[in-house]
PDB file of C-alpha atoms in Angstrom:
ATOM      1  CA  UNK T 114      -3.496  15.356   7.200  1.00 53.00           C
ATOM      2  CA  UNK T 115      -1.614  14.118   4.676  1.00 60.00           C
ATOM      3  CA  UNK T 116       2.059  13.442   5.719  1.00 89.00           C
ATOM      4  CA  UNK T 117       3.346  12.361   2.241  1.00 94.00           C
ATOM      5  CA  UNK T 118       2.595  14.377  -0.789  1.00 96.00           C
ATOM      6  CA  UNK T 119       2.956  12.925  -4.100  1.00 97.00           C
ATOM      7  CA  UNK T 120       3.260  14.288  -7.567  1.00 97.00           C
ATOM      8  CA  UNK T 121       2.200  14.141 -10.992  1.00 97.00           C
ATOM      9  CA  UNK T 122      -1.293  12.764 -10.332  1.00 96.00           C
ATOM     10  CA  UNK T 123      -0.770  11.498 -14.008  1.00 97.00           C
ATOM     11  CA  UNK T 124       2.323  11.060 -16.519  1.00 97.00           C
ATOM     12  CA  UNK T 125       3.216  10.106 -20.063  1.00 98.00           C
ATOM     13  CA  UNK T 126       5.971   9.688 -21.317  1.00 97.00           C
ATOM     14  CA  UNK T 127       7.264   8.604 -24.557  1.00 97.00           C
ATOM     15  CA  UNK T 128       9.232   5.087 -25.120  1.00 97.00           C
ATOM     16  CA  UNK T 129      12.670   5.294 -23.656  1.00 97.00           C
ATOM     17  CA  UNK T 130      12.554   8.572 -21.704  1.00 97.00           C
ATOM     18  CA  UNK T 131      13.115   9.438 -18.276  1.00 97.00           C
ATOM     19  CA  UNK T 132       9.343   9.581 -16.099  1.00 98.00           C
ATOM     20  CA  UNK T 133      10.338  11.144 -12.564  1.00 98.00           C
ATOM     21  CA  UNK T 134       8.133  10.986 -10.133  1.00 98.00           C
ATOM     22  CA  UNK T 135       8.401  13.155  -6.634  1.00 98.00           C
ATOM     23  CA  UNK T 136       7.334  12.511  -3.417  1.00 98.00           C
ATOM     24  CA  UNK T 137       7.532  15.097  -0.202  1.00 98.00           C
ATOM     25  CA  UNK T 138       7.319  14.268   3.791  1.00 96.00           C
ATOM     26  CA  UNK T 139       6.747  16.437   6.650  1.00 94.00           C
ATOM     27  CA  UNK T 140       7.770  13.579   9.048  1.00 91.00           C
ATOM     28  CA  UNK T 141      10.987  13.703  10.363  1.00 90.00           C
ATOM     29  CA  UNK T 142      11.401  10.685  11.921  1.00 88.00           C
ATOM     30  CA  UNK T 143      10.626   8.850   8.902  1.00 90.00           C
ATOM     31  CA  UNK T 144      13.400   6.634   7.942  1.00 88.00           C
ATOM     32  CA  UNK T 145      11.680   3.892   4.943  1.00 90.00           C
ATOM     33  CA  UNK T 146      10.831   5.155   1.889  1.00 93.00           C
ATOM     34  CA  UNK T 147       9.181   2.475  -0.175  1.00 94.00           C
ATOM     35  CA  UNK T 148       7.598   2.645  -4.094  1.00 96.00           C
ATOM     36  CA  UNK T 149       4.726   0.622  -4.753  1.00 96.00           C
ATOM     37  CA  UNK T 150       3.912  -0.514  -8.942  1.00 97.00           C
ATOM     38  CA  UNK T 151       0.251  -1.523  -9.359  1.00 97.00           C
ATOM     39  CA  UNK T 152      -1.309  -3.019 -12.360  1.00 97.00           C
ATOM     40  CA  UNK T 153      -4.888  -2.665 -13.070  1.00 94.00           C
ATOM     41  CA  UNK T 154      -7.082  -5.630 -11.478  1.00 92.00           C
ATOM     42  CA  UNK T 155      -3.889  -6.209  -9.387  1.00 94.00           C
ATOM     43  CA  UNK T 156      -2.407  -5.191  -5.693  1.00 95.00           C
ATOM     44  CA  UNK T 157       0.354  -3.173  -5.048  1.00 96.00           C
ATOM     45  CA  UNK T 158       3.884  -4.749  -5.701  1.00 95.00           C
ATOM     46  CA  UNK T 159       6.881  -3.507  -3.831  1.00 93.00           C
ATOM     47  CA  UNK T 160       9.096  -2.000  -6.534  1.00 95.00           C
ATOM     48  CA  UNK T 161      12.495  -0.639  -4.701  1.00 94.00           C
ATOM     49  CA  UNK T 162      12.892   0.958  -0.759  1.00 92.00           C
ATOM     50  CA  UNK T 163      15.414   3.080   0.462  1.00 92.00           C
ATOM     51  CA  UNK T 164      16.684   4.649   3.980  1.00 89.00           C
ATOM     52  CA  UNK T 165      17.791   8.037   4.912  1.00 87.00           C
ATOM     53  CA  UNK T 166      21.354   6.797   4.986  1.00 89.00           C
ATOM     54  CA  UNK T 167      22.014   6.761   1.396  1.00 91.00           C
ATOM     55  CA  UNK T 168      21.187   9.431  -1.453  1.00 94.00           C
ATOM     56  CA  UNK T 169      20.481   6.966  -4.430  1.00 96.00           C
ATOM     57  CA  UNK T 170      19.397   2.966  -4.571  1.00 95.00           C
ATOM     58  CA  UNK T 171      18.894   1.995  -8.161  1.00 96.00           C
ATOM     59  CA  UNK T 172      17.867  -1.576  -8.792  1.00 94.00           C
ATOM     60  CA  UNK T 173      17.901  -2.790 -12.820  1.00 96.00           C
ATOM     61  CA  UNK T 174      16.208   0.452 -14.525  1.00 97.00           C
ATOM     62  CA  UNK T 175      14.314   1.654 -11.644  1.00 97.00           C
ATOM     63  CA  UNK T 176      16.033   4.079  -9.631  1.00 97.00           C
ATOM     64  CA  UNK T 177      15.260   6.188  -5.910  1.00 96.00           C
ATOM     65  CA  UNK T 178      16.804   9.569  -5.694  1.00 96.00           C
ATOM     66  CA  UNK T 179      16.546  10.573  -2.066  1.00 95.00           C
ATOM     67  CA  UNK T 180      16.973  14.517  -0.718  1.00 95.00           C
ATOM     68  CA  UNK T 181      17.314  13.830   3.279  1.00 93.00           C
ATOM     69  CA  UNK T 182      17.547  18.043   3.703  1.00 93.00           C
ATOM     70  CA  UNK T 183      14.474  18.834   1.537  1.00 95.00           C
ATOM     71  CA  UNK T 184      12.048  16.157   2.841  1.00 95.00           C
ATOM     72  CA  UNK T 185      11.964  14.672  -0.533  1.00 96.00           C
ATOM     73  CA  UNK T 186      12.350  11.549  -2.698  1.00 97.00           C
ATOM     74  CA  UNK T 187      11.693  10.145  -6.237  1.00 98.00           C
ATOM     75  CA  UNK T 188      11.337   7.496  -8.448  1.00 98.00           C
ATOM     76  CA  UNK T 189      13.635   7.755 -12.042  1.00 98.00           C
ATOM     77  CA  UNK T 190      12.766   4.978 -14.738  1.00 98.00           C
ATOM     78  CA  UNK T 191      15.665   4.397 -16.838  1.00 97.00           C
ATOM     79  CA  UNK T 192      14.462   3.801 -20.619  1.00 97.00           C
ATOM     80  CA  UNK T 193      11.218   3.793 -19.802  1.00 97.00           C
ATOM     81  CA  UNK T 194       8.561   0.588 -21.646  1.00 97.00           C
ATOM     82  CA  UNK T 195       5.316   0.679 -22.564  1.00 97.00           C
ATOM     83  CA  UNK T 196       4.755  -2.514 -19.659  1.00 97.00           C
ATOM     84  CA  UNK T 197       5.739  -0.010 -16.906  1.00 98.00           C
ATOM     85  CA  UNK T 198       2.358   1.408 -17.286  1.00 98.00           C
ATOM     86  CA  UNK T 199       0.987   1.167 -13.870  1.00 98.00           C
ATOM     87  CA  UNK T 200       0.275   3.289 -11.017  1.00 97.00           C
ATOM     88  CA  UNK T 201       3.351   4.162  -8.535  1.00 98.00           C
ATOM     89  CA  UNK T 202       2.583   5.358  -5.274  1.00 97.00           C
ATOM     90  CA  UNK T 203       5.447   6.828  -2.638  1.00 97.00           C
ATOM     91  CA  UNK T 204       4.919   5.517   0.914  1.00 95.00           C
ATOM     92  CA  UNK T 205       6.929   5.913   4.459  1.00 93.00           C
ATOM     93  CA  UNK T 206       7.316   4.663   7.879  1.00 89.00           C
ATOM     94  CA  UNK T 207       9.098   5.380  10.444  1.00 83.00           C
ATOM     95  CA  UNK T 208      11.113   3.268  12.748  1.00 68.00           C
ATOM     96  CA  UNK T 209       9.411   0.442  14.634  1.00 66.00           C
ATOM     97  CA  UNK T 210       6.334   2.016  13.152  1.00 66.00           C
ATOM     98  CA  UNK T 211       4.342  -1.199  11.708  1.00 76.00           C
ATOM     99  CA  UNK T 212       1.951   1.550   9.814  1.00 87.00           C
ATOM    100  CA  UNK T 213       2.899   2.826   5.658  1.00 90.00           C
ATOM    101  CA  UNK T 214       1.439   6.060   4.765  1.00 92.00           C
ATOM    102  CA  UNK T 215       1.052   6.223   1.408  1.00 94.00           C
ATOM    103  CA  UNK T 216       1.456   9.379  -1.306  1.00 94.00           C
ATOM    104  CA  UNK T 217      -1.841   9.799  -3.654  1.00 94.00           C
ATOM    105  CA  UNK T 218      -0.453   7.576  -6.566  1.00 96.00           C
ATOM    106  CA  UNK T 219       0.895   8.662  -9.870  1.00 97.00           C
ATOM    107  CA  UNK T 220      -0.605   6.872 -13.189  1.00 97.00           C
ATOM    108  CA  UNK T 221       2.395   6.251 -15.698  1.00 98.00           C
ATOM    109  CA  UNK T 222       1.276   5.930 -19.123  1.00 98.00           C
ATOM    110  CA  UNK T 223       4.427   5.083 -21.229  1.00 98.00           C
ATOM    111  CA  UNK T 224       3.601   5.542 -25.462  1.00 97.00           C
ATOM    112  CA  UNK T 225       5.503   3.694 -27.944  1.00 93.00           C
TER     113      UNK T 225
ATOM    114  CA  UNK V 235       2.090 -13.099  -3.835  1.00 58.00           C
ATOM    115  CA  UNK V 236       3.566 -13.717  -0.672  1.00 67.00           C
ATOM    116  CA  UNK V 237       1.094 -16.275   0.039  1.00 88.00           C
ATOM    117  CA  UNK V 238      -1.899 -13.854   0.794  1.00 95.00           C
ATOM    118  CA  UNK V 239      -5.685 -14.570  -0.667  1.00 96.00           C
ATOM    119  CA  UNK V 240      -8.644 -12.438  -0.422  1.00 98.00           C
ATOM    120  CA  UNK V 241     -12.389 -13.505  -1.031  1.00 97.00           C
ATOM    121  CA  UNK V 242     -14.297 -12.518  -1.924  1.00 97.00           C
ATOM    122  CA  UNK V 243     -12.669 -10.727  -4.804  1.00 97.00           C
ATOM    123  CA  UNK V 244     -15.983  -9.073  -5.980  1.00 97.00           C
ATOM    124  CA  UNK V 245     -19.360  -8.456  -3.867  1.00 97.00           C
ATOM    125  CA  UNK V 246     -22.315  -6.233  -4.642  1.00 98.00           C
ATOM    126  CA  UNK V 247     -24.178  -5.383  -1.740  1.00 97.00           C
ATOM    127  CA  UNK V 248     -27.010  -3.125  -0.341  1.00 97.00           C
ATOM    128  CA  UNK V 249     -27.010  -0.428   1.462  1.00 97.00           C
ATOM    129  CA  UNK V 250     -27.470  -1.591   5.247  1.00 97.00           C
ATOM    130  CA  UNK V 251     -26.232  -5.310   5.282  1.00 96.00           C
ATOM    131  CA  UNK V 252     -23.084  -6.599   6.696  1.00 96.00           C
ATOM    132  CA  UNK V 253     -20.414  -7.143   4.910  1.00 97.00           C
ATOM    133  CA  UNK V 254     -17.408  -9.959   5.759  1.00 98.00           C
ATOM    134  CA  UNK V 255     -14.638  -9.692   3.851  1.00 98.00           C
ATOM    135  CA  UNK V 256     -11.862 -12.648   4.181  1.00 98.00           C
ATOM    136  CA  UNK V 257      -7.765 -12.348   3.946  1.00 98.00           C
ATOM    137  CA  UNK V 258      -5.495 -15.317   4.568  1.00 97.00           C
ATOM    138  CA  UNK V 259      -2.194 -15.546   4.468  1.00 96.00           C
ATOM    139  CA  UNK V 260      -0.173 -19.200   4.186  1.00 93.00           C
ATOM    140  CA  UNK V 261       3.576 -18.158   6.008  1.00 88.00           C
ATOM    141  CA  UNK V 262       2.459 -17.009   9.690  1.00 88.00           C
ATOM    142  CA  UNK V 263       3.380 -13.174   9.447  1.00 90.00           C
ATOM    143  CA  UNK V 264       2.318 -11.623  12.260  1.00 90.00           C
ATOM    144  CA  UNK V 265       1.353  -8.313  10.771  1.00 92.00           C
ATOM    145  CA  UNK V 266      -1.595  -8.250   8.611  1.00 95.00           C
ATOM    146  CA  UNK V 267      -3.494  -5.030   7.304  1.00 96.00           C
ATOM    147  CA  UNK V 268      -6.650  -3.758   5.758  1.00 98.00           C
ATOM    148  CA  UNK V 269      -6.569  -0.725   3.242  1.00 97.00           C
ATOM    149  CA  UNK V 270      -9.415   0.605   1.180  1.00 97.00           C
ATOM    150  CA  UNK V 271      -8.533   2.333  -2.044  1.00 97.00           C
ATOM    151  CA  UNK V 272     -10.218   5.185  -3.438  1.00 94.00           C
ATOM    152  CA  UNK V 273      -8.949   7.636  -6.455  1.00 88.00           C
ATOM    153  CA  UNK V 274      -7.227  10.671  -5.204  1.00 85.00           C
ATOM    154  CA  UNK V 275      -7.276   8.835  -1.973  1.00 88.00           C
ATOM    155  CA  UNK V 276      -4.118   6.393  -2.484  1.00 90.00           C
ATOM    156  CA  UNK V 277      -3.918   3.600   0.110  1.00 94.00           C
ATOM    157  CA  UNK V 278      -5.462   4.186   3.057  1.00 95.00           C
ATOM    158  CA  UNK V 279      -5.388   2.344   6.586  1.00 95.00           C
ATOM    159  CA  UNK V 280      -8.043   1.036   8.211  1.00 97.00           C
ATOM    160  CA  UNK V 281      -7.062  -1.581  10.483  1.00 96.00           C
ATOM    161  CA  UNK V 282      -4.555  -3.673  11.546  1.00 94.00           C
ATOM    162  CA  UNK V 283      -3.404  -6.329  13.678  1.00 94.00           C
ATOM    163  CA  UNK V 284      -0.167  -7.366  15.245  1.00 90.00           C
ATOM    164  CA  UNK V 285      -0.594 -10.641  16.542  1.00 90.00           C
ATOM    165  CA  UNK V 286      -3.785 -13.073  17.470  1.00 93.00           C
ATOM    166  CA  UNK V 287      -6.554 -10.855  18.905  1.00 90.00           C
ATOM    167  CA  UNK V 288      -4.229  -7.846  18.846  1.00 92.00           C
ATOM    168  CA  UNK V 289      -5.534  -5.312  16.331  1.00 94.00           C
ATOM    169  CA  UNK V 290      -5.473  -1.292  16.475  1.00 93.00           C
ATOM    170  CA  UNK V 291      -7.177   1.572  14.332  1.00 94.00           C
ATOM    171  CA  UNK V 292      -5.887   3.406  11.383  1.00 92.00           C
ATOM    172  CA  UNK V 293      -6.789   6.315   9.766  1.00 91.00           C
ATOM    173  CA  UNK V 294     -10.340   5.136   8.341  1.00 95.00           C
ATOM    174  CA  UNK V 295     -11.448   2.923  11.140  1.00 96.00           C
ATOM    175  CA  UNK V 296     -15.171   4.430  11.309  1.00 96.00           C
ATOM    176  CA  UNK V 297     -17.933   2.413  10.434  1.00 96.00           C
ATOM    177  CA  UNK V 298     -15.582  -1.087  10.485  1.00 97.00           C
ATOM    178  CA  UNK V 299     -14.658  -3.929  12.450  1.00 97.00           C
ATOM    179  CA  UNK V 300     -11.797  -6.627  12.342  1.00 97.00           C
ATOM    180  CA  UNK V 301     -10.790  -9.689  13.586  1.00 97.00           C
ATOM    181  CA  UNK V 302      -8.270 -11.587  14.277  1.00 97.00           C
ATOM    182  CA  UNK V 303      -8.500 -16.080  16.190  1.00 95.00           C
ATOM    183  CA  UNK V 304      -5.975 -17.272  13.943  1.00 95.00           C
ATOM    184  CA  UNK V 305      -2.282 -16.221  12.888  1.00 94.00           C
ATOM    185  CA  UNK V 306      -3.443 -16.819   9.325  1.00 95.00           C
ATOM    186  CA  UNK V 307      -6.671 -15.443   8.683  1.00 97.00           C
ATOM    187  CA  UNK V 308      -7.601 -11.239   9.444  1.00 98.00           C
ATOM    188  CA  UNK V 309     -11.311 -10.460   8.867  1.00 98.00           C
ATOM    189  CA  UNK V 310     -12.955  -6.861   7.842  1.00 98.00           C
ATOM    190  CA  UNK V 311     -16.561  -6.397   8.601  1.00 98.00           C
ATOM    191  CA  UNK V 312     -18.647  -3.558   7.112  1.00 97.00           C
ATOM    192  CA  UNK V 313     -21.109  -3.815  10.465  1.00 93.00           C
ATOM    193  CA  UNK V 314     -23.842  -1.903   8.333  1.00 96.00           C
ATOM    194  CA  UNK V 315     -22.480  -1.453   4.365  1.00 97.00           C
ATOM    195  CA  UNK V 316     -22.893   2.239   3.535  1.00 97.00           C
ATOM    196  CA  UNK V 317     -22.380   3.786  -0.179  1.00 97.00           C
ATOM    197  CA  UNK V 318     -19.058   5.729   1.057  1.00 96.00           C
ATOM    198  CA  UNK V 319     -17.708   1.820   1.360  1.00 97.00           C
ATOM    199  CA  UNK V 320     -17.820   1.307  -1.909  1.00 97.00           C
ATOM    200  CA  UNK V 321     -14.128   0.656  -2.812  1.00 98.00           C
ATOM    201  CA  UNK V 322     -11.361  -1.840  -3.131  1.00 98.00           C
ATOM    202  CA  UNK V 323      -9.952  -3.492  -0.624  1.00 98.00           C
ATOM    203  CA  UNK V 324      -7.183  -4.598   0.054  1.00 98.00           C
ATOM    204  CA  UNK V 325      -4.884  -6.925   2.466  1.00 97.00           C
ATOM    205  CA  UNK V 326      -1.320  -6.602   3.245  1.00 96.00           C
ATOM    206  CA  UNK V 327       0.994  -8.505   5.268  1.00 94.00           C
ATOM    207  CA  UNK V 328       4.869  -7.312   6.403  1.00 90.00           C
ATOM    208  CA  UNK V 329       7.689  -9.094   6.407  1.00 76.00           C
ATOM    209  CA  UNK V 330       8.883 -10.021   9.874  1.00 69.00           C
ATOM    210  CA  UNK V 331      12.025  -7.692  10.963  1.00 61.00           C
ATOM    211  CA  UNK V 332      14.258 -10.302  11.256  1.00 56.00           C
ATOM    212  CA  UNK V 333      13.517 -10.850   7.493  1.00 50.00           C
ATOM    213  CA  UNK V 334      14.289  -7.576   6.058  1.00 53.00           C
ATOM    214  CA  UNK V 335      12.053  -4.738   8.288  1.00 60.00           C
ATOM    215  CA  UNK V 336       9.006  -3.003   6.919  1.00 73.00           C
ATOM    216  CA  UNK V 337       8.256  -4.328   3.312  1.00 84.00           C
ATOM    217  CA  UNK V 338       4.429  -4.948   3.264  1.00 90.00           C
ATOM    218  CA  UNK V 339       3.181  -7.282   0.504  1.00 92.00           C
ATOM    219  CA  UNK V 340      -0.317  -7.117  -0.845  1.00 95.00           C
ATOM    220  CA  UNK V 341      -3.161  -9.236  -1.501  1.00 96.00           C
ATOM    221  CA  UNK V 342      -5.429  -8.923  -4.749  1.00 96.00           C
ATOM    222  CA  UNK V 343      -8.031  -6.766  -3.613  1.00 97.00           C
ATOM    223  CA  UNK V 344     -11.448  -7.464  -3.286  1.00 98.00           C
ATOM    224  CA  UNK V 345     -13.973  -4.561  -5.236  1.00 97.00           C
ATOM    225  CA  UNK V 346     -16.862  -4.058  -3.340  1.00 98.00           C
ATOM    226  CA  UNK V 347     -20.026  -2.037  -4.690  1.00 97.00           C
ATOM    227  CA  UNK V 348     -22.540  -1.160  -2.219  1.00 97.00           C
ATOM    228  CA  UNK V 349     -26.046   0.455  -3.685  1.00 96.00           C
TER     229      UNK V 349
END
């Protein structure tokens, strides 16, 4: 069963604009929503996490957007590069849970 | 990198042999994790372990094996290599709790091919 649904499978954007990407939980009791950037050849990399107890975290250009009523959260990329091409998946846990679940993964494709 | 090395970091195999894949980690987390990634799969679980000798299931445990003597090394065998276990693999550690809570950091994957 998958407990977090993620969407687009795939995105591209042009140089500068605004990719969003959205993730949905049926979990209640999750409270740590992490993104995840992954680079061909390479692991995951934690980008920016957030909690239930805020609505936005934004770190540099990279930005969470988080809907606590509607089971739903996404990743914003402010002026968007062609080196944030990567894969970004959604994952979350809940408390003194040691397991991630992990959305499907979206593939970024930013254009100059 | 957090410290974490997998190997091997490519293996062909055949159908039917065991399989040993390695992770090691150099700053004595406790948690360590295997995931297998597929396309239109994401990340999945398939074991973990919380401590030496203390491992559990996760979503994709069938058909594999872990373990766990030291702090700083968490095995995955493939007891008898099938084609569906073709994929990359991948380690993770977390951070302790007292260090921040539930970030896991990966490793760099090792791609296995099984024929």
């Amino acid at each position: 069963q998958q407990q977090v649904k993620q969407s687009p499978q795939s995105l591209i954007v042009q140089k500068g604009g605004i990719p969003i990407i959205n993730c949905a939980y049926e979990n209640t009791a999750f409270d740590y929503f992490p993104w995840y950037q992954q680079f061909p050849g390479k692991g995951p990399a934690l980008l920016i996490a957030i909690r239930p107890d805020v609505s936005e975290k934004k770190e540099g250009r990279f930005t969470i957007s988080f809907n606590k009523s509607a089971k739903q959260f996404s990743l914003h990329i402010m002026d968007s590069q062609p080196g944030d091409s990567a894969t970004y998946f959604c994952a979350a846990s809940s408390g003194g849970n040691e397991k991630l679940t992990f959305g499907t993964g979206t593939r970024l494709t930013i254009i100059p | 990198d957090a410290g974490i090395t997998q190997s091997p970091r490519h293996k062909v195999t055949e159908t039917g042999t065991p399989v040993t894949l390695r992770c090691h980690q150099t700053e004595n987390h406790r948690y360590m994790y295997w995931y297998r990634q597929d396309p239109g799969h994401g990340l999945r679980l398939i074991h973990y372990s919380y401590g030496v000798k203390d491992t559990d299931k996760g979503e994709v445990s069938d058909g594999y094996s872990v373990s766990r003597s030291k702090t700083e090394d968490f095995l995955l065998t493939l007891e008898s290599a099938t084609s569906s276990q073709t994929s990359v693999y991948f380690c993770a550690i977390r951070q302790d709790w007292d260090r921040g809570g539930n970030e896991q950091f990966f490793g760099p994957g090792t791609r296995l091919t099984v024929l």
